[in-house]
Amino acid sequence: MVEETPWQQALRYANRADPYPFYKELRKTPVSRQPDGSYVVSTYREIVSLLHDTRISSDPTKCPQLASMMEGSGEPAVESEFMVPDIISSDPPEHDRYRRLMTRHFYGPSDAPDWISRLEPEIRRIVDDLLDGLRGKTRIDVVDDFAYPLPVTLICEVLGVPREYEARFHTWIESALDSFDLGPEASSEEAESRKKEGDESYREFQRLVSGLIDRYAEEPGPGMLSAMVHDDSPDGPMPKSALVSNAMLLLFAGHETTVNLIAHSVLTLLRHPDALEKLRRRPELIVPGVEELLRYESSVQFWFTRSALEDIEIAGTTIPKGAPVFLAYGAANRDPQRFTDPDEVDLERPDNQHLGYSQGVHFCFGAPLARLEVQIAVDEFVRRVENPRLVADPPPYRRNQVFRGPRHLLVDIGGIRG
Ligand code: HEM
């Protein structure tokens, strides 16, 4: 039997709760070639350098190997009848034009540049209601009862997605994400059947988003999607196919990443009682604290659509033209060459420029919203939940390797304050 590489081991579902020993092995070879010809980059310095290198593409259609790997892994093909790559899967100049068009509406009109910070009272109200709803319970699921409803309510509101669509989105997104597998288990029978289900869910999801966009084309409504449909800037409007894929990207991004960060933050604090106590005593540490919690457990472990447009010489290795390139943010955020004692949680860590939101042209544009949501959610959880204790450690994890997070997080509690 051929021995698996540290990367293949890190991708195994059994290691989802703790991929870090494999990342440590992986970092010994900063740029490592995998048996299938792809390259994994696991050290901070090398990832940052490639994030700013125009010889790296994010468009999987420019890399036949990547396109077929994604096809075989549960990631639906981007080129169905009306799909074009979304911004995260495209390169400048198309990327920049569409990103400008999207951020224009996401950050609010130019006469209201503080639009995201003005969401704060609404976020506080949702968090308060969620915690009030837990009164009388002695055991909660931090994922379903607390982490999930906040980002989803907000992203639907920001985009203008009617609330009644949410339950269907939720099922489809979970099923599509569960079916995505780039690891050694991808060809198992079980994975094949998850892939079939995931593809179907993805198509249903696509149809619904497409229908919603048609609705807004006929009659403008509230939120970012309708504003994008009727955009009259020099960059706009986007063709329908791009609107559909980018709307789906926003719904995916707005659902999973923030949910996983809230759940991981609670898990990490309960595993580190000193840090939890410190945050209780000094709530002002919530801002740097959430950055540290994201460094420590990255919601996006790596990205999977990049490839080399030319031969690239880096860290003593040549990545050949055409090879898929995986940038392992989760490994880089624990790189001891960049972070002192990277396996420690230090809520006051100086110079904490982690890669949790990436860098360069694809830097997460939802970061200001995600930061605000998670800061308020974790701050209120720490302040109001009495005597929280983990029921199972590690908790069960979601299958997805990119968007890593607990599927459930059962916690026994003494009550809800305030
Ligand atoms: C804790 C929460 C979040 C984390 C950790 C996160 C992380 C990331 C990362 C790592 C990337 C870059 C991927 C790459 O190309 O390598 C990214 C891109 C992106 N994120 Fe987020 N994200 C979060 C929340 C959000 C939210 C709430 C939204 C939308 C409302 C969002 C929208 C986007 C978009 C549109 C991109 C693509 C940007 C581009 O390609 O130019 N994200 N995010």
GROMACS .gro file of C-alpha atoms and ligand atoms in nm:
model
  461
    1MET     CA    1   0.000   0.000   0.000
    2VAL     CA    2   0.132   0.346  -0.096
    3GLU     CA    3   0.182   0.570   0.205
    4GLU     CA    4  -0.036   0.881   0.204
    5THR     CA    5   0.122   1.225   0.202
    6PRO     CA    6   0.060   1.458   0.500
    7TRP     CA    7  -0.177   1.658   0.276
    8GLN     CA    8  -0.383   1.350   0.188
    9GLN     CA    9  -0.397   1.258   0.555
   10ALA     CA   10  -0.505   1.610   0.651
   11LEU     CA   11  -0.791   1.579   0.401
   12ARG     CA   12  -0.924   1.253   0.549
   13TYR     CA   13  -1.254   1.298   0.731
   14ALA     CA   14  -1.122   1.117   1.040
   15ASN     CA   15  -0.866   1.398   1.079
   16ARG     CA   16  -1.105   1.690   1.034
   17ALA     CA   17  -1.112   1.770   1.406
   18ASP     CA   18  -0.732   1.796   1.422
   19PRO     CA   19  -0.544   1.841   1.094
   20TYR     CA   20  -0.260   2.025   1.272
   21PRO     CA   21  -0.008   1.739   1.318
   22PHE     CA   22  -0.032   1.682   0.941
   23TYR     CA   23   0.011   2.052   0.867
   24LYS     CA   24   0.326   2.047   1.082
   25GLU     CA   25   0.466   1.767   0.865
   26LEU     CA   26   0.354   1.946   0.551
   27ARG     CA   27   0.535   2.271   0.641
   28LYS     CA   28   0.868   2.083   0.641
   29THR     CA   29   0.836   2.105   0.260
   30PRO     CA   30   0.685   2.453   0.204
   31VAL     CA   31   0.582   2.372  -0.154
   32SER     CA   32   0.507   2.003  -0.189
   33ARG     CA   33   0.414   1.808  -0.500
   34GLN     CA   34   0.124   1.565  -0.456
   35PRO     CA   35   0.092   1.230  -0.635
   36ASP     CA   36  -0.173   1.375  -0.870
   37GLY     CA   37   0.062   1.655  -0.983
   38SER     CA   38  -0.096   1.934  -0.777
   39TYR     CA   39   0.116   2.150  -0.543
   40VAL     CA   40   0.034   2.241  -0.183
   41VAL     CA   41   0.184   2.555  -0.032
   42SER     CA   42   0.176   2.548   0.348
   43THR     CA   43   0.407   2.822   0.479
   44TYR     CA   44   0.310   3.183   0.544
   45ARG     CA   45   0.583   3.355   0.345
   46GLU     CA   46   0.533   3.146   0.033
   47ILE     CA   47   0.154   3.180   0.039
   48VAL     CA   48   0.172   3.557   0.073
   49SER     CA   49   0.417   3.575  -0.213
   50LEU     CA   50   0.188   3.367  -0.440
   51LEU     CA   51  -0.121   3.566  -0.341
   52HIS     CA   52   0.046   3.869  -0.501
   53ASP     CA   53   0.187   3.684  -0.803
   54THR     CA   54   0.008   3.745  -1.134
   55ARG     CA   55   0.138   3.411  -1.266
   56ILE     CA   56  -0.116   3.243  -1.037
   57SER     CA   57  -0.473   3.221  -1.169
   58SER     CA   58  -0.791   3.166  -0.966
   59ASP     CA   59  -0.992   3.066  -1.272
   60PRO     CA   60  -1.031   2.685  -1.279
   61THR     CA   61  -1.133   2.691  -1.644
   62LYS     CA   62  -0.770   2.785  -1.725
   63CYS     CA   63  -0.649   2.456  -1.576
   64PRO     CA   64  -0.788   2.136  -1.733
   65GLN     CA   65  -0.662   1.920  -1.444
   66LEU     CA   66  -0.837   2.138  -1.187
   67ALA     CA   67  -1.159   2.145  -1.386
   68SER     CA   68  -1.167   1.765  -1.403
   69MET     CA   69  -1.062   1.726  -1.037
   70MET     CA   70  -1.348   1.951  -0.931
   71GLU     CA   71  -1.585   1.765  -1.156
   72GLY     CA   72  -1.482   1.438  -0.995
   73SER     CA   73  -1.490   1.575  -0.643
   74GLY     CA   74  -1.842   1.699  -0.608
   75GLU     CA   75  -1.781   2.060  -0.707
   76PRO     CA   76  -2.037   2.116  -0.983
   77ALA     CA   77  -1.899   2.216  -1.321
   78VAL     CA   78  -1.899   2.592  -1.365
   79GLU     CA   79  -1.994   2.570  -1.729
   80SER     CA   80  -2.354   2.460  -1.720
   81GLU     CA   81  -2.593   2.637  -1.959
   82PHE     CA   82  -2.601   2.969  -1.782
   83MET     CA   83  -2.308   2.961  -1.543
   84VAL     CA   84  -1.993   3.170  -1.565
   85PRO     CA   85  -1.725   3.177  -1.298
   86ASP     CA   86  -1.798   3.397  -0.996
   87ILE     CA   87  -1.542   3.655  -0.882
   88ILE     CA   88  -1.359   3.415  -0.652
   89SER     CA   89  -1.299   3.192  -0.957
   90SER     CA   90  -1.189   3.459  -1.201
   91ASP     CA   91  -0.889   3.678  -1.272
   92PRO     CA   92  -0.840   4.048  -1.342
   93PRO     CA   93  -0.964   4.236  -1.537
   94GLU     CA   94  -1.311   4.064  -1.529
   95HIS     CA   95  -1.267   3.991  -1.159
   96ASP     CA   96  -1.195   4.355  -1.077
   97ARG     CA   97  -1.485   4.493  -1.277
   98TYR     CA   98  -1.739   4.259  -1.113
   99ARG     CA   99  -1.588   4.297  -0.769
  100ARG     CA  100  -1.614   4.678  -0.799
  101LEU     CA  101  -1.973   4.638  -0.905
  102MET     CA  102  -2.053   4.413  -0.608
  103THR     CA  103  -1.869   4.607  -0.339
  104ARG     CA  104  -2.041   4.927  -0.453
  105HIS     CA  105  -2.369   4.775  -0.332
  106PHE     CA  106  -2.230   4.566  -0.046
  107TYR     CA  107  -2.065   4.856   0.134
  108GLY     CA  108  -2.365   5.076   0.071
  109PRO     CA  109  -2.426   5.378  -0.149
  110SER     CA  110  -2.162   5.651  -0.144
  111ASP     CA  111  -2.384   5.874   0.068
  112ALA     CA  112  -2.394   5.601   0.340
  113PRO     CA  113  -2.039   5.466   0.371
  114ASP     CA  114  -2.104   5.356   0.732
  115TRP     CA  115  -2.374   5.115   0.618
  116ILE     CA  116  -2.211   4.803   0.770
  117SER     CA  117  -2.151   4.964   1.109
  118ARG     CA  118  -2.512   5.081   1.102
  119LEU     CA  119  -2.614   4.713   1.108
  120GLU     CA  120  -2.478   4.688   1.463
  121PRO     CA  121  -2.811   4.746   1.650
  122GLU     CA  122  -2.979   4.488   1.425
  123ILE     CA  123  -2.701   4.234   1.492
  124ARG     CA  124  -2.729   4.299   1.868
  125ARG     CA  125  -3.104   4.252   1.853
  126ILE     CA  126  -3.073   3.916   1.673
  127VAL     CA  127  -2.803   3.793   1.914
  128ASP     CA  128  -3.009   3.903   2.219
  129ASP     CA  129  -3.320   3.730   2.085
  130LEU     CA  130  -3.124   3.410   2.020
  131LEU     CA  131  -2.981   3.407   2.372
  132ASP     CA  132  -3.318   3.497   2.528
  133GLY     CA  133  -3.464   3.200   2.340
  134LEU     CA  134  -3.221   2.967   2.521
  135ARG     CA  135  -3.358   3.051   2.866
  136GLY     CA  136  -3.468   2.746   3.061
  137LYS     CA  137  -3.241   2.510   2.864
  138THR     CA  138  -2.958   2.318   3.027
  139ARG     CA  139  -2.805   2.186   2.704
  140ILE     CA  140  -2.769   2.380   2.377
  141ASP     CA  141  -2.627   2.317   2.032
  142VAL     CA  142  -2.409   2.621   1.970
  143VAL     CA  143  -2.418   2.557   1.594
  144ASP     CA  144  -2.793   2.519   1.537
  145ASP     CA  145  -2.923   2.735   1.823
  146PHE     CA  146  -2.676   3.022   1.807
  147ALA     CA  147  -2.406   3.031   1.536
  148TYR     CA  148  -2.624   2.948   1.234
  149PRO     CA  149  -2.925   3.182   1.260
  150LEU     CA  150  -2.728   3.511   1.289
  151PRO     CA  151  -2.521   3.513   0.967
  152VAL     CA  152  -2.801   3.360   0.767
  153THR     CA  153  -3.059   3.615   0.877
  154LEU     CA  154  -2.815   3.892   0.796
  155ILE     CA  155  -2.697   3.771   0.457
  156CYS     CA  156  -3.059   3.719   0.347
  157GLU     CA  157  -3.141   4.071   0.460
  158VAL     CA  158  -2.833   4.226   0.297
  159LEU     CA  159  -2.897   4.047  -0.033
  160GLY     CA  160  -3.275   4.087  -0.025
  161VAL     CA  161  -3.346   3.714  -0.020
  162PRO     CA  162  -3.697   3.651   0.116
  163ARG     CA  163  -3.687   3.476   0.453
  164GLU     CA  164  -3.906   3.189   0.330
  165TYR     CA  165  -3.629   3.079   0.088
  166GLU     CA  166  -3.388   3.021   0.373
  167ALA     CA  167  -3.481   2.666   0.475
  168ARG     CA  168  -3.436   2.543   0.117
  169PHE     CA  169  -3.105   2.723   0.077
  170HIS     CA  170  -2.985   2.572   0.399
  171THR     CA  171  -3.050   2.213   0.290
  172TRP     CA  172  -2.904   2.265  -0.058
  173ILE     CA  173  -2.593   2.445   0.060
  174GLU     CA  174  -2.520   2.177   0.322
  175SER     CA  175  -2.571   1.900   0.071
  176ALA     CA  176  -2.355   2.070  -0.196
  177LEU     CA  177  -2.076   2.133   0.055
  178ASP     CA  178  -2.093   1.780   0.197
  179SER     CA  179  -2.043   1.641  -0.151
  180PHE     CA  180  -1.720   1.831  -0.214
  181ASP     CA  181  -1.420   1.606  -0.154
  182LEU     CA  182  -1.065   1.655  -0.278
  183GLY     CA  183  -0.910   1.388  -0.056
  184PRO     CA  184  -0.833   1.017  -0.074
  185GLU     CA  185  -1.194   0.924   0.007
  186ALA     CA  186  -1.338   1.102  -0.300
  187SER     CA  187  -1.377   0.786  -0.505
  188SER     CA  188  -1.559   0.579  -0.240
  189GLU     CA  189  -1.915   0.466  -0.313
  190GLU     CA  190  -2.046   0.679  -0.030
  191ALA     CA  191  -1.872   0.987  -0.172
  192GLU     CA  192  -2.012   0.914  -0.519
  193SER     CA  193  -2.365   0.909  -0.385
  194ARG     CA  194  -2.307   1.231  -0.187
  195LYS     CA  195  -2.178   1.387  -0.509
  196LYS     CA  196  -2.494   1.297  -0.699
  197GLU     CA  197  -2.710   1.447  -0.428
  198GLY     CA  198  -2.485   1.753  -0.401
  199ASP     CA  199  -2.500   1.820  -0.777
  200GLU     CA  200  -2.878   1.802  -0.773
  201SER     CA  201  -2.894   2.039  -0.474
  202TYR     CA  202  -2.660   2.278  -0.651
  203ARG     CA  203  -2.884   2.285  -0.957
  204GLU     CA  204  -3.197   2.346  -0.745
  205PHE     CA  205  -3.016   2.626  -0.568
  206GLN     CA  206  -2.911   2.775  -0.903
  207ARG     CA  207  -3.269   2.764  -1.033
  208LEU     CA  208  -3.404   2.940  -0.728
  209VAL     CA  209  -3.143   3.217  -0.741
  210SER     CA  210  -3.204   3.258  -1.113
  211GLY     CA  211  -3.579   3.290  -1.051
  212LEU     CA  212  -3.521   3.549  -0.781
  213ILE     CA  213  -3.307   3.756  -1.016
  214ASP     CA  214  -3.579   3.742  -1.284
  215ARG     CA  215  -3.827   3.861  -1.022
  216TYR     CA  216  -3.608   4.158  -0.932
  217ALA     CA  217  -3.551   4.238  -1.301
  218GLU     CA  218  -3.928   4.278  -1.341
  219GLU     CA  219  -3.985   4.457  -1.014
  220PRO     CA  220  -3.704   4.613  -0.807
  221GLY     CA  221  -3.698   4.512  -0.441
  222PRO     CA  222  -3.490   4.568  -0.129
  223GLY     CA  223  -3.126   4.462  -0.095
  224MET     CA  224  -2.808   4.410  -0.290
  225LEU     CA  225  -2.931   4.163  -0.554
  226SER     CA  226  -3.196   4.395  -0.686
  227ALA     CA  227  -2.948   4.686  -0.677
  228MET     CA  228  -2.703   4.479  -0.882
  229VAL     CA  229  -2.971   4.387  -1.136
  230HIS     CA  230  -3.049   4.756  -1.188
  231ASP     CA  231  -2.692   4.886  -1.159
  232ASP     CA  232  -2.631   5.192  -1.375
  233SER     CA  233  -2.261   5.248  -1.300
  234PRO     CA  234  -1.999   5.247  -1.580
  235ASP     CA  235  -1.916   4.886  -1.479
  236GLY     CA  236  -2.268   4.754  -1.478
  237PRO     CA  237  -2.503   4.587  -1.499
  238MET     CA  238  -2.365   4.231  -1.488
  239PRO     CA  239  -2.499   3.979  -1.738
  240LYS     CA  240  -2.757   3.745  -1.587
  241SER     CA  241  -2.517   3.447  -1.584
  242ALA     CA  242  -2.262   3.640  -1.375
  243LEU     CA  243  -2.534   3.769  -1.144
  244VAL     CA  244  -2.649   3.416  -1.070
  245SER     CA  245  -2.304   3.278  -0.993
  246ASN     CA  246  -2.202   3.578  -0.782
  247ALA     CA  247  -2.529   3.576  -0.589
  248MET     CA  248  -2.468   3.207  -0.514
  249LEU     CA  249  -2.113   3.288  -0.403
  250LEU     CA  250  -2.243   3.549  -0.159
  251LEU     CA  251  -2.501   3.310  -0.018
  252PHE     CA  252  -2.242   3.033   0.025
  253ALA     CA  253  -1.986   3.270   0.176
  254GLY     CA  254  -2.238   3.438   0.401
  255HIS     CA  255  -2.369   3.105   0.530
  256GLU     CA  256  -2.079   2.881   0.613
  257THR     CA  257  -1.768   3.076   0.703
  258THR     CA  258  -1.921   3.294   0.973
  259VAL     CA  259  -2.117   3.006   1.128
  260ASN     CA  260  -1.794   2.807   1.154
  261LEU     CA  261  -1.603   3.096   1.308
  262ILE     CA  262  -1.865   3.154   1.578
  263ALA     CA  263  -1.878   2.782   1.662
  264HIS     CA  264  -1.499   2.746   1.660
  265SER     CA  265  -1.460   3.057   1.876
  266VAL     CA  266  -1.687   2.910   2.145
  267LEU     CA  267  -1.513   2.572   2.118
  268THR     CA  268  -1.165   2.728   2.146
  269LEU     CA  269  -1.260   2.945   2.445
  270LEU     CA  270  -1.413   2.648   2.627
  271ARG     CA  271  -1.094   2.453   2.563
  272HIS     CA  272  -0.887   2.745   2.697
  273PRO     CA  273  -1.049   2.857   3.024
  274ASP     CA  274  -0.775   3.117   3.087
  275ALA     CA  275  -0.855   3.292   2.760
  276LEU     CA  276  -1.229   3.273   2.837
  277GLU     CA  277  -1.173   3.425   3.182
  278LYS     CA  278  -0.955   3.698   3.036
  279LEU     CA  279  -1.225   3.791   2.785
  280ARG     CA  280  -1.484   3.802   3.066
  281ARG     CA  281  -1.266   4.040   3.266
  282ARG     CA  282  -1.154   4.250   2.968
  283PRO     CA  283  -1.434   4.257   2.709
  284GLU     CA  284  -1.241   4.518   2.507
  285LEU     CA  285  -1.019   4.228   2.393
  286ILE     CA  286  -1.301   4.100   2.173
  287VAL     CA  287  -1.167   4.279   1.862
  288PRO     CA  288  -0.811   4.138   1.864
  289GLY     CA  289  -0.952   3.823   2.027
  290VAL     CA  290  -1.173   3.731   1.731
  291GLU     CA  291  -0.878   3.782   1.494
  292GLU     CA  292  -0.675   3.541   1.706
  293LEU     CA  293  -0.959   3.289   1.715
  294LEU     CA  294  -0.975   3.301   1.335
  295ARG     CA  295  -0.599   3.258   1.306
  296TYR     CA  296  -0.617   2.963   1.545
  297GLU     CA  297  -0.904   2.784   1.366
  298SER     CA  298  -0.940   2.916   1.012
  299SER     CA  299  -1.289   2.892   0.863
  300VAL     CA  300  -1.138   2.863   0.514
  301GLN     CA  301  -0.859   2.606   0.542
  302PHE     CA  302  -0.733   2.641   0.186
  303TRP     CA  303  -0.855   2.756  -0.154
  304PHE     CA  304  -0.898   2.515  -0.441
  305THR     CA  305  -0.933   2.700  -0.773
  306ARG     CA  306  -0.577   2.824  -0.828
  307SER     CA  307  -0.320   2.712  -1.084
  308ALA     CA  308   0.014   2.821  -1.231
  309LEU     CA  309  -0.004   3.013  -1.562
  310GLU     CA  310   0.376   2.980  -1.605
  311ASP     CA  311   0.657   2.785  -1.441
  312ILE     CA  312   0.704   2.939  -1.096
  313GLU     CA  313   1.023   2.897  -0.897
  314ILE     CA  314   0.953   2.917  -0.524
  315ALA     CA  315   1.123   2.785  -0.208
  316GLY     CA  316   1.358   2.568  -0.414
  317THR     CA  317   1.073   2.406  -0.612
  318THR     CA  318   0.943   2.475  -0.960
  319ILE     CA  319   0.567   2.466  -0.987
  320PRO     CA  320   0.516   2.377  -1.354
  321LYS     CA  321   0.281   2.570  -1.579
  322GLY     CA  322  -0.070   2.421  -1.564
  323ALA     CA  323  -0.036   2.263  -1.218
  324PRO     CA  324  -0.316   2.314  -0.962
  325VAL     CA  325  -0.193   2.507  -0.657
  326PHE     CA  326  -0.356   2.481  -0.315
  327LEU     CA  327  -0.278   2.760  -0.070
  328ALA     CA  328  -0.320   2.610   0.278
  329TYR     CA  329  -0.422   2.908   0.493
  330GLY     CA  330  -0.494   2.680   0.792
  331ALA     CA  331  -0.133   2.558   0.791
  332ALA     CA  332   0.018   2.905   0.732
  333ASN     CA  333  -0.179   3.050   1.024
  334ARG     CA  334   0.007   2.805   1.252
  335ASP     CA  335   0.348   2.863   1.090
  336PRO     CA  336   0.607   2.907   1.371
  337GLN     CA  337   0.829   3.106   1.132
  338ARG     CA  338   0.560   3.374   1.130
  339PHE     CA  339   0.372   3.341   1.463
  340THR     CA  340   0.539   3.294   1.802
  341ASP     CA  341   0.396   2.985   1.979
  342PRO     CA  342   0.137   2.939   1.703
  343ASP     CA  343  -0.044   2.658   1.885
  344GLU     CA  344  -0.117   2.887   2.181
  345VAL     CA  345  -0.424   3.111   2.199
  346ASP     CA  346  -0.308   3.467   2.275
  347LEU     CA  347  -0.598   3.713   2.259
  348GLU     CA  348  -0.346   3.998   2.270
  349ARG     CA  349  -0.112   3.856   2.005
  350PRO     CA  350   0.090   4.140   1.855
  351ASP     CA  351   0.134   4.168   1.478
  352ASN     CA  352  -0.141   3.916   1.407
  353GLN     CA  353  -0.168   3.952   1.030
  354HIS     CA  354  -0.322   3.611   0.972
  355LEU     CA  355  -0.450   3.477   0.640
  356GLY     CA  356  -0.802   3.395   0.761
  357TYR     CA  357  -0.948   3.637   0.505
  358SER     CA  358  -0.664   3.585   0.253
  359GLN     CA  359  -0.475   3.877   0.091
  360GLY     CA  360  -0.439   4.035  -0.252
  361VAL     CA  361  -0.711   4.073  -0.515
  362HIS     CA  362  -0.935   3.804  -0.363
  363PHE     CA  363  -0.922   3.940  -0.007
  364CYS     CA  364  -1.260   3.864   0.150
  365PHE     CA  365  -1.492   4.156   0.094
  366GLY     CA  366  -1.738   4.027   0.355
  367ALA     CA  367  -1.473   4.065   0.629
  368PRO     CA  368  -1.612   4.388   0.783
  369LEU     CA  369  -1.956   4.229   0.819
  370ALA     CA  370  -1.818   3.896   0.943
  371ARG     CA  371  -1.597   4.070   1.200
  372LEU     CA  372  -1.885   4.272   1.340
  373GLU     CA  373  -2.117   3.970   1.360
  374VAL     CA  374  -1.864   3.742   1.528
  375GLN     CA  375  -1.740   4.008   1.771
  376ILE     CA  376  -2.094   4.077   1.892
  377ALA     CA  377  -2.196   3.709   1.902
  378VAL     CA  378  -1.889   3.590   2.096
  379ASP     CA  379  -1.889   3.890   2.330
  380GLU     CA  380  -2.254   3.833   2.422
  381PHE     CA  381  -2.208   3.457   2.457
  382VAL     CA  382  -1.919   3.509   2.700
  383ARG     CA  383  -2.112   3.774   2.895
  384ARG     CA  384  -2.451   3.604   2.916
  385VAL     CA  385  -2.407   3.226   2.911
  386GLU     CA  386  -2.351   3.091   3.263
  387ASN     CA  387  -2.107   2.810   3.328
  388PRO     CA  388  -2.080   2.667   2.973
  389ARG     CA  389  -1.921   2.318   2.950
  390LEU     CA  390  -1.841   2.108   2.642
  391VAL     CA  391  -2.044   1.787   2.622
  392ALA     CA  392  -1.816   1.614   2.369
  393ASP     CA  393  -1.461   1.702   2.273
  394PRO     CA  394  -1.389   1.689   1.985
  395PRO     CA  395  -1.739   1.760   1.855
  396PRO     CA  396  -1.858   1.602   1.528
  397TYR     CA  397  -1.725   1.792   1.223
  398ARG     CA  398  -1.874   1.880   0.886
  399ARG     CA  399  -1.734   1.681   0.597
  400ASN     CA  400  -1.614   1.974   0.390
  401GLN     CA  401  -1.237   2.019   0.383
  402VAL     CA  402  -1.230   2.384   0.275
  403PHE     CA  403  -1.503   2.526   0.500
  404ARG     CA  404  -1.400   2.347   0.817
  405GLY     CA  405  -1.616   2.363   1.128
  406PRO     CA  406  -1.817   2.162   1.383
  407ARG     CA  407  -2.148   2.025   1.257
  408HIS     CA  408  -2.286   2.040   1.610
  409LEU     CA  409  -2.142   2.176   1.932
  410LEU     CA  410  -2.328   2.056   2.237
  411VAL     CA  411  -2.269   2.264   2.548
  412ASP     CA  412  -2.422   2.227   2.894
  413ILE     CA  413  -2.509   2.560   3.049
  414GLY     CA  414  -2.609   2.690   3.391
  415GLY     CA  415  -2.847   2.951   3.247
  416ILE     CA  416  -2.870   3.277   3.054
  417ARG     CA  417  -2.790   3.605   3.232
  418GLY     CA  418  -2.953   3.943   3.178
  419HEM     C1  419  -1.563   3.459   0.919
  419HEM     C2  420  -1.616   3.475   0.801
  419HEM     C3  421  -1.543   3.472   0.670
  419HEM     C4  422  -1.419   3.420   0.639
  419HEM     C5  423  -1.320   3.351   0.732
  419HEM     C6  424  -1.398   3.441   0.497
  419HEM     C7  425  -1.283   3.405   0.429
  419HEM     C8  426  -1.259   3.432   0.296
  419HEM     C9  427  -1.137   3.395   0.224
  419HEM    C10  428  -1.019   3.322   0.285
  419HEM    C11  429  -1.150   3.440   0.097
  419HEM    C12  430  -1.047   3.427  -0.015
  419HEM    C13  431  -1.048   3.292  -0.083
  419HEM    C14  432  -0.937   3.283  -0.185
  419HEM     O1  433  -0.955   3.326  -0.301
  419HEM     O2  434  -0.831   3.234  -0.150
  419HEM    C15  435  -1.279   3.503   0.087
  419HEM    C16  436  -1.329   3.562  -0.028
  419HEM    C17  437  -1.456   3.614  -0.036
  419HEM     N1  438  -1.549   3.629   0.065
  419HEM    FE1  439  -1.524   3.576   0.257
  419HEM     N2  440  -1.510   3.503   0.446
  419HEM    C18  441  -1.598   3.525   0.548
  419HEM    C19  442  -1.723   3.584   0.538
  419HEM    C20  443  -1.776   3.637   0.425
  419HEM    C21  444  -1.906   3.701   0.413
  419HEM    C22  445  -2.002   3.722   0.529
  419HEM    C23  446  -1.920   3.736   0.284
  419HEM    C24  447  -2.032   3.804   0.213
  419HEM    C25  448  -2.122   3.874   0.263
  419HEM    C26  449  -1.800   3.696   0.213
  419HEM    C27  450  -1.778   3.716   0.080
  419HEM    C28  451  -1.662   3.685   0.013
  419HEM    C29  452  -1.642   3.709  -0.130
  419HEM    C30  453  -1.743   3.769  -0.226
  419HEM    C31  454  -1.513   3.664  -0.161
  419HEM    C32  455  -1.444   3.667  -0.298
  419HEM    C33  456  -1.367   3.792  -0.314
  419HEM    C34  457  -1.291   3.800  -0.445
  419HEM     O3  458  -1.269   3.697  -0.509
  419HEM     O4  459  -1.254   3.912  -0.484
  419HEM     N3  460  -1.716   3.637   0.302
  419HEM     N4  461  -1.344   3.497   0.209
   0.00000   0.00000   0.00000
